[in-house]
Amino acid sequence: MSRSGEQHRSPVASHHALERIWETKPGWGRLAAVNHNTVGKRFMLTAIVFFAIGGILAMLIRTQLASSKSAFMDAEQYAQVFTMHGTIMMFLFAIPFFEGLAIYLLPKLLGTRDLAFPRMSAYGYWCYLFGGSMLIVALLGGVAPASGWFMYTPLSSSVYSPGINSDVWLLGITFVEISALSAAIEIMVTILKLRAPGMSLDRMPIFAWYMLVVATMMVIGFPPLILGSMLLEMERAFDLPFFDPTRGGDPLLWQHLFWLFGHPEVYIIFLPAAGAISTILPVFAGIPLVGYRIIIAALVSMAFLSFGLWVHHMYTVGIPHVGLSFFSAASALVAVPTAIQIFAWLATISHGTPRFSVPMLHIFGFFFVFVIGGLTGVMLAMVPFDWQAHDTHFVVAHLHYVLVGGFVFPMLAGIYYWLPHISGRRPVQHLSHAAFWMVFIGFNVTFFMMHLTGLRGMPRRVFEYPPEAGWEVLNFISSMGSFVMAMGFALIALDFILIFRFGRPFRRNPWRAGTLEWAMPTPPPSYNFASLPIVDRRADLLEPDRLGPLLASGQGYLGFTRNGRMELLGVEIVSGRPEQVVILPHRTYLPLVAALTTAAFFLSILFKLYWLAPLALAATIIVFLGWTRDTALNHDTGLLAIGHGQALPSHIQAERPPSWWAMVFAIIADITAYVSLLFGSLFLWISAPNWPPQQGLEVGSAVPFAVLAVALGTIVLAGRMASASGRCRAGWLYLAVLAHAIAAAILVWLALFVAPDPRTHAAAASAFVVLLYAALHHGIGTVFAGYGIWQIRKGFVSDKRNLDLRLGEIWHTYSALLGAISALFPVLLAGLISGGSP
Amino acid sequence: MLAGSILLFLLVVGLFLATVFVPRFGRSISPRNWIIGGGIFLPLPILLALTFYALWQGEYLLRGGGGFPLQSPLRVEAHGTMWQWRFSYPDIRGATPTSGTLHIPTGRTVEIRVSSSDVIHSFWVPRLAGKIDAIPGHTNYLRLRADRPGRYGGVCSEYCGTGHAGMRFVVQAHTQEDYLAALAEEGGR
Ligand code: HEM
Ligand SMILES: [Cu+2]
Ligand SMILES: [Cu+2]
């Protein structure tokens, strides 16, 4: 019964009871895993496999460049290899690896049992695996993308890349990005809502702050790329000329969209690594991190600045010099928050009593390599210097100093630090030092030379160079260095395996850390904490050795099981006061099924089976709806006891449960994509050649607009009435379905039959996509409303249990707003066109 | 810039090693001073100076180097296609277009109008000037100036397909006296 929990059980009994609920089943059951321990480790392991593949490609590159007229690869093969190397390293290694680390660690650092949406993390993992595999299969089949990792169009357009190579990139990466975006939303909600009681924002472990900032950046930074990829795919598949200069498109639009994502991306990759350093370094310094607050301020300012820097990748496209200097100054300015962090770390060491150990060795590698990368970065931020160095091997050297220094070394430190947590064993130290020095020396030999070849004029992405250019010796040294580095990485991999095989087990907290992840048995049980801790100070000053046994014996919150449900606590965002009992859905195969139908969707577009795509999409939506049944309740419940004599409502009856926040963040991401689309169209009007279009933009007459306005008003009203208490909720929702359908129909009609043929000019294409964007949202609106009706029928809704209707209301209002703006946008565009070009 | 960078690099790595290995190193400096000093007062003046110097240097390069030119620059056109550069000379009557070799006079600023009709290329003569992209649908301008006659190698520096590595060209600088003759000879061939 539901009160079974109040009496205490022995730690072993409570372990078995919890494990039965939270664990991943063996055998086929693994495919149903949703637990963050499993999913986090899968993310990291898969990312390491992709790193190995990317590394092998890097060795192929260096073999090719070791001599001037190498016959090892031809130009086409080389293009596929460097494109895939960059793409794999950025999208399939770096981002998923830190996501995996965050998925594994965050619930532990925050003192809770899992992430906010375990099924979403499982779905994200499968999307990542399938999307990444698409790219690898293409590589093996010799049809990998070949236009460079930033896929500049027109080279990547259907005219100059007629095969499916570019489609593989656009669709595969978008597929993977879905997983990154959902992980980002999940991480934000988890950090904001699912912390241990008493952990106010200013007590959070610093890693959580880093990840909160990173996840926010991802929610804003990824949509422009997803949008850009969709536009380019539409140009390739349906001939909508967004980037074609002969029909009012502009290749520069792609560059802006790409780098609007691409620059923040660099910080998105760096910050989690910096977060790992901020967590590890104080442990080895033996004192708490110095400058906690100023570091947080530095992070936030870095996040803001990073969205204002993208043009420094475009100094040579012909933007006026004065404009460039603003971006140059902003780029230089990012050095300040970076320096603040570096000096906070130095201050921490200097005020502590440092110990040296393998993780610290890698942190030394970080200091050495990253500082060089940062300094060359400041050089490149200077416009005249970049005019020389842009697109040469100097840039290749710079970006590897930043990425390997700012990501690979800190993450190696992190792996050495947390591997005992994952494996329950301490490192055997013999190999670790030798392996580090091989990587470190190999790396510097490889990439230092590239600064020199770059300054001597060697462009990047060339598969051969003239012998008389005098770059051969440097390139040869560089290639030798890279083989040393590769052997170093092989040794590190061996070292990891040895830790699992021969490491000595330990009792608890081997590094004497002060964070919560060590207040649990290692390897960790699936539920992390047998009872949830109470945090009364900054969460890196705790005593895991004292807390661990206490929590294991059930003395924290929720130290029991109730009805076989997966329960944890939701807190008030700022204060960390417990506010609700969050009930998570159980393990299931549905995320895998949903990822498979999603894969079917992307594959049907890739192979141009357009009739299949809507079916796959519909199947995906149906599977998604099936997810929610696990936690639905058909009766109101009272307050639920959480221990210590306190009781809280379940999240289903709470005002602001995690899913409410997830909805808000998802809409923010959606708005970012939409705004990028609108500004993209306006950018074309300002910058693209062949404007205004020959044919004016027809925008429709008053009657459909009036009907649309009524439909949109009805949607807002019906959404509100349905979630407010009352008898005829279902009636309002039927009205909402109808109004959404009418709105969608009008928008589609405007797009297809009123606006001019979108293939004729980018202006028409923009109007077309803007209208369809809104129509799609109304389509989803009918799903929301229909789902509400179904829930009411099943008795899952009451005045207290109206969460899904409230989520629906947010969507209804938002889609109505989109509908209105989208209908008016072509009018605005037509006005601008007839007003002449600017 | 190079010397400054080496200094800063040695400073940071040196500080790291010192704080780790020299007991009590830097203990007398408060954490606050560490952060404010190293994180703000150290980089800001350097960055400020560098940014303004770069702005000034950029303006100088945009003029094509040298002082303010008295003569109007000589206009030439560079058109990139997959995978060669074609050059034409609108300011010189009767000059035939050349491909693969751009002829310029010495001692005079040359303004190059850079364009493309297929994919993006980038015009770069490392020893004479920075690079500028050739973007279909746009025209960009680059000024450069050779003070001594001779051959200057040029490359395409934006990846433009399988012929990218071979998309090289030569800038041939002639003295003012030889220049017209060289162009005429090119046309005669
Ligand atoms: C393991 C050692 C590595 C070696 C030896 C290596 C080598 C190289 C080389 C030689 C290039 C230039 C290819 C060319 O322009 O012709 C390159 C490009 C690149 N590398 Fe690496 N790399 C390594 C690791 C990484 C890592 C860890 C990352 C990122 C996390 C990375 C990201 C990139 C990117 C984004 C490019 C640009 C690709 C493009 O031009 O489209 N690399 N790499
Ligand atoms: Cu950047
Ligand atoms: Cu090229």
Tab-separated table of N, CA and C in Angstrom, chain A residues 11 14 507-509 513-522 525 527-534 542-556:
chain	number	residue	atom	x	y	z
A	11	PRO	N	19.190	-1.514	4.744
A	11	PRO	CA	19.731	-0.996	3.492
A	11	PRO	C	19.684	-2.027	2.371
A	14	SER	N	16.113	-2.410	1.105
A	14	SER	CA	15.707	-1.218	0.366
A	14	SER	C	16.429	-1.160	-0.979
A	507	ARG	N	36.709	1.639	-1.168
A	507	ARG	CA	35.443	1.722	-0.450
A	507	ARG	C	34.607	2.927	-0.879
A	508	ARG	N	35.142	4.090	-0.746
A	508	ARG	CA	34.332	5.238	-1.062
A	508	ARG	C	35.247	6.444	-1.297
A	509	ASN	N	34.847	7.307	-2.197
A	509	ASN	CA	35.463	8.621	-2.352
A	509	ASN	C	36.984	8.584	-2.453
A	513	ALA	N	36.804	13.938	-2.511
A	513	ALA	CA	36.042	15.041	-3.085
A	513	ALA	C	34.914	15.443	-2.152
A	514	GLY	N	34.282	16.579	-2.445
A	514	GLY	CA	33.201	17.054	-1.587
A	514	GLY	C	31.862	17.117	-2.297
A	515	THR	N	31.746	16.372	-3.397
A	515	THR	CA	30.503	16.449	-4.155
A	515	THR	C	29.705	15.158	-3.995
A	516	LEU	N	28.406	15.272	-4.312
A	516	LEU	CA	27.474	14.210	-3.960
A	516	LEU	C	27.654	12.922	-4.747
A	517	GLU	N	28.281	12.994	-5.942
A	517	GLU	CA	28.345	11.746	-6.706
A	517	GLU	C	29.141	10.679	-5.964
A	518	TRP	N	29.965	11.091	-4.983
A	518	TRP	CA	30.752	10.088	-4.256
A	518	TRP	C	30.035	9.591	-3.012
A	519	ALA	N	28.844	10.134	-2.740
A	519	ALA	CA	28.097	9.677	-1.567
A	519	ALA	C	27.193	8.512	-1.929
A	520	MET	N	27.709	7.603	-2.749
A	520	MET	CA	26.921	6.439	-3.142
A	520	MET	C	27.886	5.298	-3.391
A	521	PRO	N	27.386	4.056	-3.386
A	521	PRO	CA	28.280	2.937	-3.699
A	521	PRO	C	28.808	3.093	-5.120
A	522	THR	N	29.977	2.523	-5.401
A	522	THR	CA	30.495	2.536	-6.772
A	522	THR	C	30.821	1.107	-7.178
A	525	PRO	N	24.399	2.271	-8.013
A	525	PRO	CA	23.139	1.583	-8.294
A	525	PRO	C	22.291	2.427	-9.242
A	527	TYR	N	19.470	3.655	-9.117
A	527	TYR	CA	18.664	4.732	-8.529
A	527	TYR	C	19.532	5.753	-7.796
A	528	ASN	N	20.846	5.613	-7.861
A	528	ASN	CA	21.812	6.517	-7.237
A	528	ASN	C	21.755	6.545	-5.713
A	529	PHE	N	20.672	7.122	-5.179
A	529	PHE	CA	20.591	7.322	-3.734
A	529	PHE	C	19.398	6.538	-3.183
A	530	ALA	N	19.652	5.740	-2.148
A	530	ALA	CA	18.543	5.008	-1.540
A	530	ALA	C	17.577	5.976	-0.870
A	531	SER	N	18.096	7.117	-0.427
A	531	SER	CA	17.218	8.198	0.010
A	531	SER	C	17.904	9.501	-0.378
A	532	LEU	N	17.116	10.545	-0.604
A	532	LEU	CA	17.685	11.756	-1.193
A	532	LEU	C	18.277	12.668	-0.123
A	533	PRO	N	19.468	13.209	-0.403
A	533	PRO	CA	20.164	14.018	0.598
A	533	PRO	C	19.484	15.369	0.845
A	534	ILE	N	19.818	15.959	1.974
A	534	ILE	CA	19.388	17.319	2.280
A	534	ILE	C	20.653	18.164	2.270
A	542	LEU	N	30.509	19.149	0.733
A	542	LEU	CA	29.827	18.140	1.535
A	542	LEU	C	30.813	17.055	1.955
A	543	GLU	N	30.313	16.134	2.795
A	543	GLU	CA	31.190	15.047	3.248
A	543	GLU	C	30.605	13.714	2.794
A	544	PRO	N	30.980	13.279	1.604
A	544	PRO	CA	30.416	12.040	1.068
A	544	PRO	C	30.618	10.849	2.004
A	545	ASP	N	31.749	10.827	2.700
A	545	ASP	CA	32.021	9.661	3.531
A	545	ASP	C	31.020	9.533	4.673
A	546	ARG	N	30.534	10.669	5.162
A	546	ARG	CA	29.547	10.629	6.240
A	546	ARG	C	28.141	10.450	5.658
A	547	LEU	N	27.901	11.181	4.533
A	547	LEU	CA	26.561	11.170	3.952
A	547	LEU	C	26.190	9.816	3.372
A	548	GLY	N	27.150	9.162	2.731
A	548	GLY	CA	26.860	7.932	2.001
A	548	GLY	C	26.111	6.901	2.846
A	549	PRO	N	26.705	6.469	3.970
A	549	PRO	CA	26.016	5.460	4.793
A	549	PRO	C	24.660	5.946	5.295
A	550	LEU	N	24.598	7.240	5.612
A	550	LEU	CA	23.351	7.813	6.103
A	550	LEU	C	22.237	7.660	5.065
A	551	LEU	N	22.576	8.011	3.824
A	551	LEU	CA	21.566	7.949	2.769
A	551	LEU	C	21.215	6.503	2.461
A	552	ALA	N	22.226	5.637	2.486
A	552	ALA	CA	21.968	4.235	2.164
A	552	ALA	C	21.013	3.618	3.177
A	553	SER	N	21.063	4.092	4.407
A	553	SER	CA	20.163	3.518	5.404
A	553	SER	C	18.811	4.227	5.416
A	554	GLY	N	18.569	5.046	4.406
A	554	GLY	CA	17.213	5.572	4.222
A	554	GLY	C	16.888	6.778	5.064
A	555	GLN	N	17.902	7.525	5.510
A	555	GLN	CA	17.596	8.630	6.407
A	555	GLN	C	17.336	9.956	5.706
A	556	GLY	N	17.426	9.983	4.374
A	556	GLY	CA	17.070	11.209	3.673
A	556	GLY	C	15.601	11.189	3.292
